[in-house]
CSV table of C-alpha atoms in Angstrom, one decimal:
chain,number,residue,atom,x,y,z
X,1,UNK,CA,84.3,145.2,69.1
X,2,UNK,CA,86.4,142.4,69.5
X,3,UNK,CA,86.0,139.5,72.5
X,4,UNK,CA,89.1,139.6,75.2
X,5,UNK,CA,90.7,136.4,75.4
X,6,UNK,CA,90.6,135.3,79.1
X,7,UNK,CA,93.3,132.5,79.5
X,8,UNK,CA,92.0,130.5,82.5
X,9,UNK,CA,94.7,128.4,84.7
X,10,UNK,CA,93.6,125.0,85.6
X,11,UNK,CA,90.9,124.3,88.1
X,12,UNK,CA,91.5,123.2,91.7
X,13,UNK,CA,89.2,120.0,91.0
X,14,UNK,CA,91.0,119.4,87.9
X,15,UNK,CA,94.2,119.2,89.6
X,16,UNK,CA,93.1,117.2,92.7
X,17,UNK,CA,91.7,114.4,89.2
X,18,UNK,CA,95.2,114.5,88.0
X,19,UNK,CA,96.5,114.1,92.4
X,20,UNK,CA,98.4,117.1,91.9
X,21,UNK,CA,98.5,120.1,94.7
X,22,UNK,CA,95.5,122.3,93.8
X,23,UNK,CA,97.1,126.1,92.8
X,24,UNK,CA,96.4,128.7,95.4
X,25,UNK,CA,93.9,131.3,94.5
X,26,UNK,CA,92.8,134.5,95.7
X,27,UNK,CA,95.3,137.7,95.4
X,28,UNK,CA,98.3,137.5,97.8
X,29,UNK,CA,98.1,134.0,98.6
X,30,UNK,CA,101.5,132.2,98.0
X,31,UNK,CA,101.2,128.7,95.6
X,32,UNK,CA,101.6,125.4,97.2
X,33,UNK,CA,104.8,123.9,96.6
X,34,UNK,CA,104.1,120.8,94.5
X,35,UNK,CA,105.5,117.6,95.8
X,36,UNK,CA,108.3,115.1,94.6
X,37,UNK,CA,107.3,112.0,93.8
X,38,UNK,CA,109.9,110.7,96.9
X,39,UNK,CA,108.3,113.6,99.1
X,40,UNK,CA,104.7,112.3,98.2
X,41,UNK,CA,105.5,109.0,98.9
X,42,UNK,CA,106.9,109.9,102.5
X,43,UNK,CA,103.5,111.9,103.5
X,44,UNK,CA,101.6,108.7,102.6
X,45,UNK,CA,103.9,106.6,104.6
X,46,UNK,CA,103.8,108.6,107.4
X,47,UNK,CA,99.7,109.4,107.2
X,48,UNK,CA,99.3,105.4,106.6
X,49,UNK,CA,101.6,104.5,109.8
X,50,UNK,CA,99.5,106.9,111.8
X,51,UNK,CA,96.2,105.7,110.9
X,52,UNK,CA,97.3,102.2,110.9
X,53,UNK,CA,97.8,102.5,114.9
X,54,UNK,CA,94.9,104.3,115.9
X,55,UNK,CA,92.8,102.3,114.2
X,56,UNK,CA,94.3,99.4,113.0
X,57,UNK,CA,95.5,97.8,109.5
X,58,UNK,CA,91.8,96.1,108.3
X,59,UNK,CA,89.9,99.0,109.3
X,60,UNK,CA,92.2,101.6,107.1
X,61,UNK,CA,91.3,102.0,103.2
X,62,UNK,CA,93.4,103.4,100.6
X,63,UNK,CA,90.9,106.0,100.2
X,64,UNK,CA,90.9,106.8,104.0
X,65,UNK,CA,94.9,107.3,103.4
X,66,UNK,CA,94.5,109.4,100.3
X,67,UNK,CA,92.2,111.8,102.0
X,68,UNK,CA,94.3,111.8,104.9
X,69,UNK,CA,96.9,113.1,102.9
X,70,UNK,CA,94.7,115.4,100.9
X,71,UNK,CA,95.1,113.7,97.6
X,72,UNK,CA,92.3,111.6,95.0
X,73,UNK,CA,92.2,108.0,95.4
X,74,UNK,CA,93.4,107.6,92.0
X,75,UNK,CA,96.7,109.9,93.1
X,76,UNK,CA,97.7,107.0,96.1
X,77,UNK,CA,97.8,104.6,93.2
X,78,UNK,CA,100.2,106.1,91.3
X,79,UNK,CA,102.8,105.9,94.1
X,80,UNK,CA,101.8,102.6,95.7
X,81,UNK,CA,99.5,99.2,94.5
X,82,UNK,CA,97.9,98.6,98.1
X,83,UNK,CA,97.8,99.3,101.8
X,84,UNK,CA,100.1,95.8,101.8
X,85,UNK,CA,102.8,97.5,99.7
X,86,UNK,CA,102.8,100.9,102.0
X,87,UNK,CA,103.1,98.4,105.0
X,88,UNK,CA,106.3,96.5,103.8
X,89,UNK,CA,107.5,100.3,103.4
X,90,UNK,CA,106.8,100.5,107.1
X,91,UNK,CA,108.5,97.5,108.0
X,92,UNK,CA,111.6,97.8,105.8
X,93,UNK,CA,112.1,100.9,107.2
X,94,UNK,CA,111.8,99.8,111.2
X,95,UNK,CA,114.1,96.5,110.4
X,96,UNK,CA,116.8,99.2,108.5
X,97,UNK,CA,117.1,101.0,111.9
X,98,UNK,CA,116.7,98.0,113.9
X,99,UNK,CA,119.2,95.9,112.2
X,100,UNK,CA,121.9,99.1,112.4
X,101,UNK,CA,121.0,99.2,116.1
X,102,UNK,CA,122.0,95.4,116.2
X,103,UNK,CA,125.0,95.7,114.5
X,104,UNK,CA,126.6,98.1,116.8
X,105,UNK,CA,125.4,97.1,120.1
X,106,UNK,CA,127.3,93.4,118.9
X,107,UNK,CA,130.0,95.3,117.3
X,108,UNK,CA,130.5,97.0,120.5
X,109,UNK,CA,131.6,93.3,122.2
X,110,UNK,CA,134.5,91.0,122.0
X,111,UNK,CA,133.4,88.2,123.6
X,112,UNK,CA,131.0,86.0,121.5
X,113,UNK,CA,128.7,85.9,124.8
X,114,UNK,CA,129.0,89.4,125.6
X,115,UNK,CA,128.0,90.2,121.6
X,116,UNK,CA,124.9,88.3,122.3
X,117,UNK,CA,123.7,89.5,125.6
X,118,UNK,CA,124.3,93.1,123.9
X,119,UNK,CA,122.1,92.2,120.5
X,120,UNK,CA,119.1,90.5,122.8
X,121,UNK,CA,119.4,94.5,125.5
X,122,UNK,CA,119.7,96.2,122.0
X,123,UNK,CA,116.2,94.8,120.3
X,124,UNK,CA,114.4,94.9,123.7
X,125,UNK,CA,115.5,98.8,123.9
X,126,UNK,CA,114.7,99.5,120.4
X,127,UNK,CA,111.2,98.1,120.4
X,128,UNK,CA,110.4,99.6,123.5
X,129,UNK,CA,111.5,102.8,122.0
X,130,UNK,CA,109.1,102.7,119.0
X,131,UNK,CA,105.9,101.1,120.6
X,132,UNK,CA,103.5,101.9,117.7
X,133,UNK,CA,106.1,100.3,114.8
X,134,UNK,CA,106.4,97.3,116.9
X,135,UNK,CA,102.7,96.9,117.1
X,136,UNK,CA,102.6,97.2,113.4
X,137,UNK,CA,105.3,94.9,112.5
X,138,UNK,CA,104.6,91.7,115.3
X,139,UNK,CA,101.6,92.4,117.0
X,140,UNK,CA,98.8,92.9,114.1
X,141,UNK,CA,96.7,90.4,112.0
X,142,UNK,CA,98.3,91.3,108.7
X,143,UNK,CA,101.8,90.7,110.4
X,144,UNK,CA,104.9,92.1,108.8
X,145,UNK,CA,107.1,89.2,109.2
X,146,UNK,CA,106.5,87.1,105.9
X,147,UNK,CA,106.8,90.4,103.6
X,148,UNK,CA,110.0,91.5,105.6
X,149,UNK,CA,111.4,88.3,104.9
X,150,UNK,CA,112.2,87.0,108.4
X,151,UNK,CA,109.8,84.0,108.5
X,152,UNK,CA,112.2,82.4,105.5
X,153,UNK,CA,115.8,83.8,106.6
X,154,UNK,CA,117.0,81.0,105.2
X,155,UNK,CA,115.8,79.9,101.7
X,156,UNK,CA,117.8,80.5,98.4
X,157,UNK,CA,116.3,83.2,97.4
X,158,UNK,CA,115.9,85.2,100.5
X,159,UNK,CA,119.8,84.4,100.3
X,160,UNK,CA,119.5,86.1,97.3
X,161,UNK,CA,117.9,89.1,97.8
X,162,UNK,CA,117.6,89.4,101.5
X,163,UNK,CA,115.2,91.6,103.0
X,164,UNK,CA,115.9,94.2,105.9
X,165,UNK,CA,113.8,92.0,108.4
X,166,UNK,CA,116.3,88.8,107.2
X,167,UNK,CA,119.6,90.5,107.5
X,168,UNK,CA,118.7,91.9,111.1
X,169,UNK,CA,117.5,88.7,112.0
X,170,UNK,CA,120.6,87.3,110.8
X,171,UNK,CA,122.7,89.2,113.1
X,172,UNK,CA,120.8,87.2,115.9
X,173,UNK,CA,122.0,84.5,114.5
X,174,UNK,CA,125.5,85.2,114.0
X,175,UNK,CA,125.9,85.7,117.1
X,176,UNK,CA,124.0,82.4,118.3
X,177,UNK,CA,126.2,80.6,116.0
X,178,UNK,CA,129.8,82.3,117.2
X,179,UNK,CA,128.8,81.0,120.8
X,180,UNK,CA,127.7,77.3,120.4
X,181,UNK,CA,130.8,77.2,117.8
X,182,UNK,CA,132.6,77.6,121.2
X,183,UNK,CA,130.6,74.8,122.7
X,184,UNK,CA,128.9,77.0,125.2
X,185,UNK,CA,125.6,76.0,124.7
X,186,UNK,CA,123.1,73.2,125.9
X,187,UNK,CA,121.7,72.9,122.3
X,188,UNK,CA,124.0,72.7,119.1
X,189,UNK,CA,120.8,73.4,116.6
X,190,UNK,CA,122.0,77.1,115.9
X,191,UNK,CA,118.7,77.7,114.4
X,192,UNK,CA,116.7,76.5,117.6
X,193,UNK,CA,118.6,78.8,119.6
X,194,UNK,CA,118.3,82.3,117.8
X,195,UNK,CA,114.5,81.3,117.3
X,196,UNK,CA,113.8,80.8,121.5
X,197,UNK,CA,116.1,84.0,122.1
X,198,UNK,CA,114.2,85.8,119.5
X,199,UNK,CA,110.7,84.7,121.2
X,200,UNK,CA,112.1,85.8,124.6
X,201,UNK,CA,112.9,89.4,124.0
X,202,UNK,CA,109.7,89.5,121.9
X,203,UNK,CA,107.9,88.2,124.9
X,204,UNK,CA,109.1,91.0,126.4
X,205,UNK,CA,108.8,93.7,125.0
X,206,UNK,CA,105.4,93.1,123.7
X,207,UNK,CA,104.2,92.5,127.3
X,208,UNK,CA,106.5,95.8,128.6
X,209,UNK,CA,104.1,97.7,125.5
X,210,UNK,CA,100.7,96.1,126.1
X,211,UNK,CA,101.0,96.3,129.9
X,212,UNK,CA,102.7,99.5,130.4
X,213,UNK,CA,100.2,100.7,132.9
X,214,UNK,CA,101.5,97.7,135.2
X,215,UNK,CA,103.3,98.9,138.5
X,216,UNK,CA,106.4,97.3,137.4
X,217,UNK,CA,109.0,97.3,140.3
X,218,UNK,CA,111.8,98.8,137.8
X,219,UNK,CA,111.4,97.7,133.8
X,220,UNK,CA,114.8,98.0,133.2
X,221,UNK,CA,116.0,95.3,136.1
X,222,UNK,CA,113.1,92.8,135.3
X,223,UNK,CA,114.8,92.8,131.5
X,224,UNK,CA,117.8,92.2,132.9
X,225,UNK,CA,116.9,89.2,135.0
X,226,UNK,CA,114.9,88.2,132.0
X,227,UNK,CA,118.0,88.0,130.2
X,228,UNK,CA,120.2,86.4,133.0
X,229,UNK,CA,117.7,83.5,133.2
X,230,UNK,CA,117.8,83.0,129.6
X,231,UNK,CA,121.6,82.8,129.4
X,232,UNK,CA,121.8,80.8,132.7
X,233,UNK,CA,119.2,78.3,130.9
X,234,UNK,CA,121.1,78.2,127.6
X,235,UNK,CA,124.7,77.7,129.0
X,236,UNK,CA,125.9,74.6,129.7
X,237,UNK,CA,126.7,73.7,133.3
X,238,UNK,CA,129.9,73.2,132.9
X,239,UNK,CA,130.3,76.6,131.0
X,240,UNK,CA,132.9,79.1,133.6
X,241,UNK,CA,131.0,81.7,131.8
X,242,UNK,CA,127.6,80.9,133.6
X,243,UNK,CA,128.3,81.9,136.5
X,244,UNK,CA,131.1,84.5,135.9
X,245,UNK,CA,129.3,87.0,133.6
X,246,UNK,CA,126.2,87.8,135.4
């Protein structure tokens, strides 16, 4: 009597080796939709970004991200080299919505001071908005702000090739530079400027995030004197505008 043939599918350990989806088994039991290569990327992104905040960039491993997302070790590789390059993911993808936010709050305004005022509310809003993200990008060890390109805005080849982080930092400075162009300003070093404005709304936000248990009299009116003694401080006296637009 002749042997029956039994073709076998694939194993649910030999897919998770290759860092495919296992194949569902058991009679009923719909298959798991494999994953694009763009959708896979997106779940370790997002698993990453999560982990990274509860428990901090050095303590998260790539395997502690590949099990989060239910895949091998081997499998993360495939879509990203490190923890590092998932991170500049993370950050590329908060300065793309920060530096849209940036660009219309300022495109918003016709008066180069008004532009300003309405970038430095704008980037104060938006970090307050995504807490965690902000932690991630400014606030961590392994900060964000050399891979996003913003520490060196303004080399050649960031020039180049310009990060997200460098072209929504260079909306700050646009605007710095349209207003002491109009000889507004105490200071004439455009760079000086946008870096102490930058530092200020930082300040603030990262205090508003860390101390948010604080009894704050009102959040929103201590950001707005915040930003009314910064403008008071970087307009010249002589400036009408320093008294007549706060």
């Amino acid at each position: 009597m002749a042997r029956k043939t039994v073709k076998r599918s694939p194993s649910a350990g030999a897919a998770k080796a290759k860092g495919e989806d296992a194949p569902a088994q058991g009679q009923g039991r719909p298959a798991r939709r494999r994953l694009s290569p763009d959708e896979r990327r997106s779940q370790i992104v997002a698993a990453a970004k999560a982990l990274f905040s509860e428990e901090g960039i050095d303590q998260v491993s790539m395997r502690k991200i590949a099990r989060e997302v239910g895949i091998t070790q081997a499998a993360i590789y495939q879509h990203f080299e490190n923890k590092e390059a998932i991170l500049f993911v993370i950050i590329e993808d908060f300065f793309g919505d920060l530096l849209e936010a940036l660009s219309s709050a300022i495109a918003s305004e016709v008066e180069p001071l008004r532009k300003l005022r309405a970038g430095m509310r704008a980037y104060i809003e938006y970090g307050l908005s995504r807490p965690e993200a902000y932690r991630l990008v400014f606030m961590t060890p392994m900060s964000g702000l050399v891979r996003a390109g913003v520490a060196v805005p303004r080399t050649a080849e960031a020039t180049l090739q310009p990060s997200k982080g460098a072209l929504a930092f260079n909306v700050l400075d646009g605007a710095v530079r349209e207003v002491v162009n109009r000889g507004m300003t105490r200071h004439s070093s455009t760079d000086l400027l946008a870096e102490a404005i930058w530092a200020a709304g930082h300040g603030i936000v990262s205090l508003l995030i860390t101390h948010n248990e604080f009894p704050w009299t009102d959040p929103a009116k201590v950001i707005d004197l915040q930003i009314d003694l910064l403008f008071r401080g970087l307009l010249h006296e002589g400036c009408p505008m320093r008294t007549g637009m706060f």
